Coordinates of C-alpha atoms in Angstrom, one line a residue:
X445 CA 82.9 41.1 -150.3
X446 CA 82.8 37.6 -151.7
X447 CA 79.3 36.9 -150.2
X448 CA 77.9 40.1 -151.5
X449 CA 79.2 39.5 -155.1
X450 CA 78.6 35.8 -155.4
X451 CA 74.9 35.9 -154.9
X452 CA 74.8 32.7 -152.8
X453 CA 76.1 31.6 -149.4
X454 CA 79.8 30.7 -149.2
X455 CA 81.2 28.4 -146.5
X456 CA 84.8 29.5 -146.1
X457 CA 87.7 27.3 -145.0
X458 CA 89.0 29.0 -141.9
X459 CA 92.0 28.3 -139.6
X460 CA 90.8 26.7 -136.4
X461 CA 93.0 29.0 -134.4
X462 CA 91.0 32.0 -135.8
X463 CA 87.7 30.0 -135.5
X464 CA 88.1 29.7 -131.8
X465 CA 89.0 33.4 -131.2
X466 CA 86.3 35.6 -129.6
X467 CA 85.7 38.1 -132.4
X468 CA 86.7 36.7 -135.7
X469 CA 85.5 33.3 -134.6
X470 CA 81.9 34.6 -134.1
X471 CA 82.0 35.9 -137.7
X472 CA 83.3 32.5 -139.0
X473 CA 80.4 30.7 -137.2
X474 CA 77.9 33.2 -138.6
X475 CA 79.0 32.3 -142.1
X476 CA 79.1 28.5 -141.2
X477 CA 82.9 28.3 -142.0
X478 CA 84.7 25.1 -141.9
X479 CA 87.6 25.0 -139.4
X480 CA 90.9 23.5 -140.4
X481 CA 94.0 22.8 -138.2
X482 CA 97.1 24.3 -139.8
X483 CA 100.6 22.7 -139.3
X484 CA 101.9 25.9 -137.8
X485 CA 99.2 25.9 -135.2
X486 CA 100.1 22.4 -133.8
X487 CA 102.2 22.6 -130.6
X488 CA 105.7 21.3 -131.1
X489 CA 107.1 18.7 -128.7
X490 CA 110.8 18.5 -127.9
X491 CA 112.5 15.4 -129.3
X492 CA 114.6 12.9 -127.2
X493 CA 118.3 12.8 -128.2
X494 CA 119.9 14.7 -131.0
X495 CA 120.1 14.4 -134.8
X496 CA 123.6 13.7 -136.1
X497 CA 122.9 13.3 -139.8
X498 CA 120.2 14.5 -142.3
X499 CA 120.9 14.1 -146.0
X500 CA 119.1 12.6 -149.0
X501 CA 116.0 10.9 -147.6
X502 CA 117.5 9.7 -144.4
X503 CA 117.7 11.2 -140.9
X504 CA 119.9 9.6 -138.2
X505 CA 120.0 10.3 -134.5
X506 CA 121.9 9.6 -131.4
X507 CA 120.1 8.7 -128.2
X508 CA 116.8 9.0 -130.0
X509 CA 113.6 6.9 -129.8
X510 CA 112.1 7.2 -133.2
X511 CA 110.0 4.1 -133.0
X512 CA 108.1 5.4 -130.0
X513 CA 108.1 9.1 -130.7
X514 CA 107.1 9.1 -134.3
X515 CA 104.4 7.7 -136.5
X516 CA 104.1 7.9 -140.3
X517 CA 103.0 11.4 -141.4
X518 CA 104.5 13.2 -138.4
X519 CA 106.8 16.2 -139.1
X520 CA 110.3 16.6 -137.7
X521 CA 111.7 20.1 -137.3
X522 CA 115.3 21.3 -136.6
X523 CA 117.1 24.7 -137.0
X524 CA 120.0 25.3 -139.4
X525 CA 121.3 28.6 -138.4
X526 CA 118.3 30.9 -138.2
X527 CA 116.3 28.9 -140.7
X528 CA 113.6 26.4 -139.7
X529 CA 113.8 23.1 -141.5
X530 CA 111.1 20.5 -141.7
X531 CA 110.6 17.1 -143.1
X532 CA 107.6 14.6 -143.1
X533 CA 108.2 11.1 -141.8
X534 CA 107.7 8.4 -144.4
X535 CA 109.1 5.3 -142.8
X536 CA 110.7 4.5 -139.4
X537 CA 113.6 2.0 -139.6
X538 CA 114.8 2.0 -136.1
X539 CA 115.1 4.1 -132.9
X540 CA 118.1 6.0 -134.6
X541 CA 117.1 6.1 -138.3
X542 CA 114.1 7.2 -140.3
X543 CA 113.1 8.0 -143.8
X544 CA 111.5 11.2 -144.9
X545 CA 109.1 11.9 -147.9
X546 CA 111.2 14.3 -149.9
X547 CA 115.1 14.5 -150.2
X548 CA 116.7 17.0 -147.8
X549 CA 118.4 19.8 -149.6
X550 CA 122.1 20.4 -149.0
X551 CA 121.4 23.8 -147.3
X552 CA 119.4 21.9 -144.6
X553 CA 121.7 19.0 -144.1
X554 CA 123.0 18.2 -140.6
X555 CA 126.7 17.5 -139.8
X556 CA 126.8 18.0 -136.1
X557 CA 124.5 17.1 -133.1
X558 CA 121.3 19.1 -133.4
X559 CA 118.2 19.4 -131.3
X560 CA 114.8 18.7 -132.9
X561 CA 111.1 18.9 -132.3
X562 CA 108.1 16.9 -133.3
X563 CA 104.8 18.0 -134.8
X564 CA 102.0 15.3 -134.8
X565 CA 100.2 14.3 -138.0
X566 CA 97.0 16.2 -138.4
X567 CA 93.7 14.3 -139.0
X568 CA 91.7 16.3 -141.6
X569 CA 89.1 13.6 -142.2
X570 CA 86.3 15.5 -140.5
X571 CA 87.1 18.7 -142.4
X572 CA 87.2 16.8 -145.8
X573 CA 83.9 15.2 -144.9
X574 CA 82.3 18.6 -144.3
X575 CA 83.7 20.0 -147.6
X576 CA 82.5 17.0 -149.7
X577 CA 79.1 17.1 -148.1
X578 CA 78.7 20.9 -148.9
X579 CA 79.8 20.3 -152.5
X580 CA 77.5 17.3 -152.8
X581 CA 74.5 19.5 -151.7
X582 CA 75.4 21.9 -154.5
X583 CA 76.6 24.6 -152.1
X584 CA 79.7 26.8 -152.3
X585 CA 83.1 26.5 -150.6
X586 CA 85.4 29.5 -150.4
X587 CA 89.1 28.9 -149.9
X588 CA 92.1 31.2 -149.8
X589 CA 94.6 29.1 -151.8
X590 CA 97.7 31.0 -150.6
X591 CA 97.0 29.7 -147.0
X592 CA 96.7 33.1 -145.2
X593 CA 96.7 36.8 -145.6
X594 CA 99.9 38.6 -146.7
X595 CA 100.9 42.0 -148.0
X596 CA 103.1 40.9 -150.9
X597 CA 102.6 42.4 -154.4
X598 CA 102.3 39.0 -156.1
X599 CA 100.6 35.6 -155.5
X600 CA 102.3 33.3 -153.0
X601 CA 102.8 29.6 -153.8
X602 CA 99.3 28.0 -153.7
X603 CA 98.7 25.4 -151.1
X604 CA 97.4 22.0 -152.1
X605 CA 94.0 22.2 -150.4
X606 CA 92.0 23.6 -153.3
X607 CA 93.3 20.9 -155.6
X608 CA 92.8 18.1 -153.2
X609 CA 89.2 19.3 -152.6
X610 CA 88.4 19.6 -156.3
X611 CA 90.0 16.4 -157.5
X612 CA 88.8 14.4 -154.4
X613 CA 85.3 15.6 -155.1
X614 CA 85.5 14.7 -158.7
X615 CA 86.8 11.3 -157.7
X616 CA 83.7 10.8 -155.7
X617 CA 81.5 11.7 -158.7
X618 CA 80.6 15.1 -157.3
X619 CA 80.2 17.8 -159.9
X620 CA 82.6 20.7 -158.9
X621 CA 83.7 23.8 -160.6
X622 CA 86.5 26.0 -159.4
X623 CA 85.8 29.8 -159.9
X624 CA 89.0 31.9 -159.5
X625 CA 88.4 35.1 -157.7
X626 CA 90.8 38.1 -157.5
X627 CA 90.7 41.2 -155.4
X628 CA 92.6 44.2 -156.5
X629 CA 93.4 47.4 -154.5
X630 CA 96.1 49.9 -154.0
X631 CA 95.5 51.3 -150.4
X632 CA 93.8 48.3 -148.9
X633 CA 94.8 49.2 -145.4
X634 CA 93.2 52.6 -145.5
X635 CA 89.6 53.1 -144.3
X636 CA 86.9 53.4 -147.0
X637 CA 89.5 52.6 -149.7
X638 CA 88.3 51.0 -153.0
X639 CA 88.6 47.4 -153.9
X640 CA 87.7 45.5 -157.1
X641 CA 86.5 41.9 -157.2
X642 CA 86.9 40.0 -160.4
X643 CA 85.8 36.4 -161.2
X644 CA 87.5 34.2 -163.8
X645 CA 86.0 31.4 -166.0
X646 CA 84.9 28.3 -164.0
X647 CA 87.4 25.4 -164.2
X648 CA 86.4 21.8 -164.2
X649 CA 88.9 19.3 -163.0
X650 CA 90.1 17.4 -166.2
X651 CA 89.2 13.7 -166.4
X652 CA 92.8 12.7 -167.0
X653 CA 93.9 14.4 -163.8
X654 CA 91.0 12.8 -161.9
X655 CA 92.2 9.4 -163.1
X656 CA 95.9 10.3 -162.3
X657 CA 94.6 11.3 -158.8
X658 CA 93.7 7.6 -158.1
X659 CA 97.3 6.5 -158.7
X660 CA 99.6 9.5 -158.1
X661 CA 97.9 12.2 -155.9
X662 CA 101.0 14.3 -155.6
X663 CA 101.6 14.6 -159.3
X664 CA 97.9 15.3 -160.2
X665 CA 97.6 17.9 -157.4
X666 CA 100.7 19.7 -158.7
X667 CA 99.4 19.8 -162.3
X668 CA 96.0 21.1 -161.2
X669 CA 97.6 23.7 -159.0
X670 CA 99.6 25.0 -162.0
X671 CA 96.3 25.3 -163.9
X672 CA 94.7 27.2 -161.0
X673 CA 97.8 29.4 -160.6
X674 CA 97.6 30.5 -164.2
X675 CA 93.9 31.3 -163.8
X676 CA 94.4 33.4 -160.7
X677 CA 97.3 35.3 -162.3
X678 CA 94.9 36.1 -165.2
X679 CA 92.6 38.1 -162.8
X680 CA 95.2 39.6 -160.4
X681 CA 98.0 42.1 -160.7
X682 CA 101.5 40.6 -159.9
X683 CA 104.6 42.6 -159.7
X684 CA 108.0 42.0 -158.0
X685 CA 107.8 44.5 -155.1
X686 CA 106.1 47.7 -153.8
X687 CA 108.4 49.9 -155.8
X688 CA 107.3 48.1 -159.0
X689 CA 103.7 48.4 -158.0
X690 CA 104.0 52.2 -157.5
X691 CA 105.7 52.5 -160.8
X692 CA 103.0 50.4 -162.5
X693 CA 100.2 52.6 -161.1
X694 CA 102.2 55.8 -162.2
X695 CA 102.6 54.2 -165.7
X696 CA 98.9 53.6 -165.9
X697 CA 98.0 57.1 -164.9
X698 CA 100.4 58.6 -167.3
X699 CA 99.3 56.4 -170.2
X700 CA 95.5 56.7 -169.6
X701 CA 94.2 60.0 -171.1
X702 CA 92.9 62.4 -168.5
X703 CA 89.4 62.4 -169.9
X704 CA 89.3 58.7 -170.7
X705 CA 86.6 56.9 -168.7
X706 CA 87.1 53.2 -168.1
X707 CA 84.8 50.7 -166.5
X708 CA 86.2 48.7 -163.5
X709 CA 86.8 45.7 -165.8
X710 CA 88.6 47.8 -168.4
X711 CA 90.7 49.6 -165.7
X712 CA 91.8 46.2 -164.3
X713 CA 92.6 44.8 -167.8
X714 CA 94.7 47.9 -168.6
X715 CA 96.6 47.6 -165.4
X716 CA 97.3 43.9 -165.9
X717 CA 98.4 44.5 -169.5
X718 CA 100.8 47.2 -168.4
X719 CA 102.1 44.9 -165.5
X720 CA 103.0 42.3 -168.1
X721 CA 105.0 45.0 -170.0
X722 CA 106.7 46.0 -166.7
X723 CA 107.6 42.5 -165.7
X724 CA 108.5 40.9 -169.1
X725 CA 110.6 44.0 -170.3
X726 CA 112.1 45.0 -167.1
X727 CA 115.7 44.4 -168.4
X728 CA 115.2 46.6 -171.5
X729 CA 117.4 49.8 -171.2
X730 CA 114.7 52.0 -172.7
X731 CA 112.1 50.9 -170.1
X732 CA 114.6 51.1 -167.3
X733 CA 115.3 54.8 -168.3
X734 CA 111.6 55.5 -168.5
X735 CA 111.1 53.9 -165.1
X736 CA 113.9 56.0 -163.5
X737 CA 112.3 59.2 -164.9
X738 CA 108.8 58.2 -163.7
X739 CA 110.1 57.5 -160.2
X740 CA 111.9 60.8 -160.2
X741 CA 108.7 62.5 -161.2
X742 CA 106.8 60.7 -158.4
X743 CA 109.4 61.8 -155.9
X744 CA 109.0 65.4 -157.2
X745 CA 105.2 65.1 -156.8
X746 CA 105.6 63.8 -153.2
X747 CA 107.9 66.7 -152.3
X748 CA 105.4 69.2 -153.6
X749 CA 102.4 67.4 -151.8
X750 CA 100.8 66.7 -155.2
X751 CA 99.3 63.6 -156.7
X752 CA 99.6 62.8 -160.4
X753 CA 95.9 63.5 -161.0
X754 CA 96.5 67.0 -159.5
X755 CA 99.6 67.5 -161.6
X756 CA 97.4 67.0 -164.7
X757 CA 95.5 70.2 -163.8
X758 CA 98.5 72.5 -163.7
X759 CA 98.0 73.8 -167.3
X760 CA 95.7 76.4 -165.7
X761 CA 98.4 78.0 -163.8
X762 CA 99.0 81.7 -164.4
X763 CA 96.0 83.9 -163.4
X764 CA 96.6 84.7 -159.7
X765 CA 93.3 86.5 -159.0
X766 CA 91.1 83.3 -159.6
X767 CA 93.7 81.2 -157.9
X768 CA 93.6 83.4 -154.7
X769 CA 89.8 83.3 -154.8
X770 CA 90.0 79.5 -155.1
X771 CA 92.4 79.3 -152.1
X772 CA 90.1 81.5 -150.0
X773 CA 87.1 79.4 -150.9
X774 CA 89.0 76.2 -149.9
X775 CA 90.3 77.8 -146.8
X776 CA 86.7 78.8 -145.7
X777 CA 85.5 75.4 -146.5
X778 CA 88.1 73.8 -144.3
X779 CA 87.3 76.2 -141.5
X780 CA 83.6 75.3 -141.6
X781 CA 84.4 71.6 -141.7
X782 CA 86.8 72.0 -138.7
X783 CA 84.1 73.6 -136.7
X784 CA 81.6 70.9 -137.6
X785 CA 84.1 68.1 -136.8
X786 CA 85.2 69.4 -133.3
X787 CA 82.5 67.2 -131.5
X788 CA 83.4 64.3 -133.7
X789 CA 87.1 64.4 -132.6
X790 CA 86.1 64.9 -128.9
X791 CA 84.0 61.7 -129.1
X792 CA 86.1 59.6 -131.4
X793 CA 89.7 60.3 -130.5
X794 CA 89.8 58.4 -127.2
X795 CA 88.3 55.2 -128.6
X796 CA 90.3 55.7 -131.9
X797 CA 93.6 55.9 -129.9
X798 CA 92.8 52.7 -128.0
X799 CA 91.9 50.7 -131.1
X800 CA 95.0 52.0 -132.8
X801 CA 97.3 50.9 -129.9
X802 CA 95.7 47.5 -129.7
X803 CA 95.9 47.0 -133.5
X804 CA 99.6 48.0 -133.5
X805 CA 100.4 45.4 -130.8
X806 CA 98.4 42.8 -132.9
X807 CA 100.5 43.7 -136.0
X808 CA 103.8 43.4 -134.1
X809 CA 102.9 40.0 -132.9
X810 CA 101.7 38.8 -136.4
X811 CA 105.0 40.0 -137.9
X812 CA 107.0 38.1 -135.4
X813 CA 105.0 34.9 -136.1
X814 CA 104.9 35.1 -139.9
X815 CA 107.4 34.7 -142.6
X816 CA 105.2 36.0 -145.4
X817 CA 104.2 39.4 -144.0
X818 CA 106.1 42.5 -144.9
X819 CA 104.6 45.4 -142.9
X820 CA 101.5 43.7 -141.4
X821 CA 99.1 46.3 -142.7
X822 CA 96.4 43.6 -143.5
X823 CA 96.5 42.4 -139.8
X824 CA 96.2 45.9 -138.4
X825 CA 93.4 46.9 -140.7
X826 CA 91.4 43.7 -140.1
X827 CA 91.9 44.1 -136.3
X828 CA 90.7 47.8 -136.5
X829 CA 87.4 46.7 -138.0
X830 CA 86.8 43.7 -135.8
X831 CA 87.6 45.5 -132.5
X832 CA 85.7 48.6 -133.6
X833 CA 82.6 46.6 -134.3
X834 CA 82.6 45.3 -130.7
X835 CA 84.1 48.3 -128.8
X836 CA 82.3 51.2 -130.4
X837 CA 78.7 50.3 -129.5
X838 CA 79.4 49.9 -125.8
X839 CA 81.5 53.1 -125.9
X840 CA 78.5 55.1 -127.4
X841 CA 76.3 53.6 -124.8
X842 CA 78.6 54.8 -122.1
X843 CA 78.5 58.3 -123.5
X844 CA 74.7 58.1 -123.5
X845 CA 74.7 57.1 -119.8
X846 CA 76.9 60.0 -119.0
X847 CA 74.6 62.4 -120.7
X848 CA 71.6 60.8 -119.0
X849 CA 73.3 61.4 -115.6
X850 CA 73.7 65.1 -116.3
X851 CA 70.5 65.8 -118.3
X852 CA 67.2 63.9 -118.7
X853 CA 66.0 60.7 -120.4
X854 CA 64.7 62.3 -123.6
X855 CA 68.0 64.0 -124.3
X856 CA 69.8 60.7 -123.6
X857 CA 67.6 58.8 -126.1
X858 CA 68.1 61.5 -128.7
X859 CA 71.9 61.1 -128.3
X860 CA 71.7 57.3 -128.3
X861 CA 69.9 57.2 -131.7
X862 CA 71.5 60.1 -133.4
X863 CA 75.1 59.7 -132.3
X864 CA 75.9 56.7 -134.6
X865 CA 74.5 58.5 -137.6
X866 CA 76.3 61.7 -136.7
X867 CA 79.6 59.6 -136.4
X868 CA 79.0 58.2 -139.8
X869 CA 78.3 61.6 -141.4
X870 CA 81.4 63.0 -139.7
X871 CA 83.5 60.3 -141.4
X872 CA 82.2 61.4 -144.7
X873 CA 83.0 65.0 -143.9
X874 CA 86.5 64.0 -142.8
X875 CA 87.0 62.3 -146.2
X876 CA 85.9 65.6 -147.9
X877 CA 88.1 67.7 -145.6
X878 CA 91.1 65.6 -146.5
X879 CA 90.4 66.2 -150.2
X880 CA 90.1 69.9 -149.6
X881 CA 93.3 70.1 -147.6
X882 CA 95.2 68.1 -150.2
X883 CA 94.0 70.6 -152.8
X884 CA 94.6 73.7 -150.7
X885 CA 98.2 73.0 -149.5
X886 CA 99.8 72.7 -152.9
X887 CA 97.8 75.7 -154.2
X888 CA 99.1 77.8 -151.4
X889 CA 102.7 76.6 -152.1
X890 CA 102.3 77.3 -155.7
X891 CA 101.1 80.9 -155.1
X892 CA 104.1 81.5 -152.7
X893 CA 106.6 80.2 -155.1
X894 CA 105.0 82.0 -158.1
X895 CA 104.4 78.6 -159.7
X896 CA 108.0 77.9 -160.7
X897 CA 108.3 74.3 -159.4
X898 CA 104.8 73.5 -160.4
X899 CA 105.2 74.6 -163.9
X900 CA 108.3 72.4 -164.1
X901 CA 106.2 69.5 -162.7
X902 CA 103.6 69.9 -165.4
X903 CA 106.3 70.0 -168.1
X904 CA 107.8 66.7 -166.6
X905 CA 104.3 65.1 -166.7
X906 CA 103.7 66.1 -170.3
X907 CA 107.0 64.6 -171.4
X908 CA 106.3 61.4 -169.5
X909 CA 102.8 61.1 -171.1
X910 CA 104.5 61.0 -174.5
X911 CA 107.1 58.5 -173.4
X912 CA 104.4 56.3 -171.8
X913 CA 102.5 56.1 -175.1
X914 CA 105.8 55.3 -176.9
X915 CA 106.6 52.5 -174.4
X916 CA 103.2 50.9 -175.0
X917 CA 103.5 51.3 -178.7
X918 CA 106.9 49.6 -178.7
X919 CA 106.2 46.8 -176.2
X920 CA 102.5 46.1 -176.6
X921 CA 101.2 47.5 -180.0
X922 CA 97.9 45.6 -179.7
X923 CA 97.1 47.5 -176.5
X924 CA 97.8 50.8 -178.2
X925 CA 95.2 49.9 -180.9
X926 CA 92.6 48.9 -178.3
X927 CA 93.0 52.1 -176.4
X928 CA 92.4 54.2 -179.5
X929 CA 88.7 53.6 -179.1
X930 CA 88.6 55.2 -175.6
X931 CA 91.0 58.0 -176.7
X932 CA 88.7 58.9 -179.6
X933 CA 85.6 58.9 -177.5
X934 CA 87.2 61.1 -174.9
X935 CA 88.2 63.7 -177.5
X936 CA 84.6 63.9 -178.7
X937 CA 83.3 64.9 -175.3
X938 CA 83.1 68.4 -173.9
X939 CA 86.5 68.7 -172.2
X940 CA 85.9 72.1 -170.8
X941 CA 82.8 71.1 -169.0
X942 CA 84.6 68.2 -167.2
X943 CA 87.9 70.0 -166.6
X944 CA 88.8 69.9 -162.8
X945 CA 89.8 73.0 -160.8
X946 CA 93.4 73.6 -159.9
X947 CA 94.9 70.9 -157.8
X948 CA 91.5 69.3 -157.3
X949 CA 91.1 65.6 -156.5
X950 CA 87.3 65.6 -157.1
X951 CA 87.6 65.1 -160.8
X952 CA 89.6 61.9 -160.4
X953 CA 87.1 60.5 -157.8
X954 CA 84.2 61.5 -160.0
X955 CA 85.7 59.8 -163.0
X956 CA 86.3 56.6 -161.1
X957 CA 82.7 56.5 -159.7
X958 CA 81.4 57.1 -163.2
X959 CA 83.6 54.3 -164.5
X960 CA 82.3 51.6 -162.2
X961 CA 80.6 48.8 -164.1

């Protein structure tokens, strides 16, 4: 996505562990990525003796050989309970005493003999040389400043690499600009889900920080990282947890008028503004009460198999004859789609099951090795795509050979060339079938229950729409004034012509496509 939107080749900084893997490594080499060795990928060696004291900047051992086992820059690691503690060696005083770079916190202090391990200092000189050479030739370097993929709902602490590259290049009189890039999505782990890429204003390393970098690299790096962190937060959505993220999107859907069309940039800006309200005013009793009501409404929607965009269509409830005709039409559409998709499921289910099984094992392994992943959806989704790209072509070729064995060459060639296209078209039909099913099920439930629960759902939504506008008017009046322009425009358009049918999801999809800019 970065390469397709930047408009120029990007050399990404890539973990050497991934760079040497058979699938993702080939992609990294294809994009001329720069491999980097990460501390967590360096094998640990068991230390000789035991640590008996670790406090302030000093570590003492018993039966240890620090002078022969350690050099400056190595990392010493020990366990305190279930927590892994690390410190970088600054100076070695003797075989039983060494000094570390940063003071050891009281939580990590040692008061009894403890085993330890050693991680050798990593030489990054070749990697830095490649980065500086790329920047000197006016090319682009892409770096993920958080250090790796994760599924948290907010930015993780930035690693120092991007600041070291930028300030180091500026110190060498290489003109460099850092362009923040944010990617926003809600269902990133789902196939064919939407993602928005947004770029911030270019940042040039300040001259005072470049001068400070000559004398105090750590301080200059920290100050520049703070500047980059603020820039990244300005183009990403950051909330405390998944529950807050779901509330934020429900808040945005309730506040944004149903007929209001926003471009991608406006949609992201509105969501970020509301996220600031959610995070900065989270202790306000009025907002807490509103949040509780929204979450109750969301649970009600989930119980009735309805999304918020569908709940907004429920003012049409009441006339059973048109609703029965609509249900029959959707049922017939689903039946025809099911008939068309039978060959697709026969062909795709075996390979899909294998890929799903392998991806689940990969996710479990990643969760056990990482402290920043919550459910590992990012790992599973990436693995699905990578393995699918390598496994599906041979699988389709095997099907072609089987058909050739039982028919003739012409039939096999037709299958070979048409099957990939048929698989892709089937995926599009599956997407449409899911939309029809999500519209048909609640419509059927509504007819069976004579619309009682669904009328109540619509009333709840209308009340929350009023409350959402009140929350914005109270906590961000400027946003309320800015949104008046879009609200007035939507009121001038022909509402009846664009009104969706009962429980339909197509209106929401059409509105988002029309709003892309």
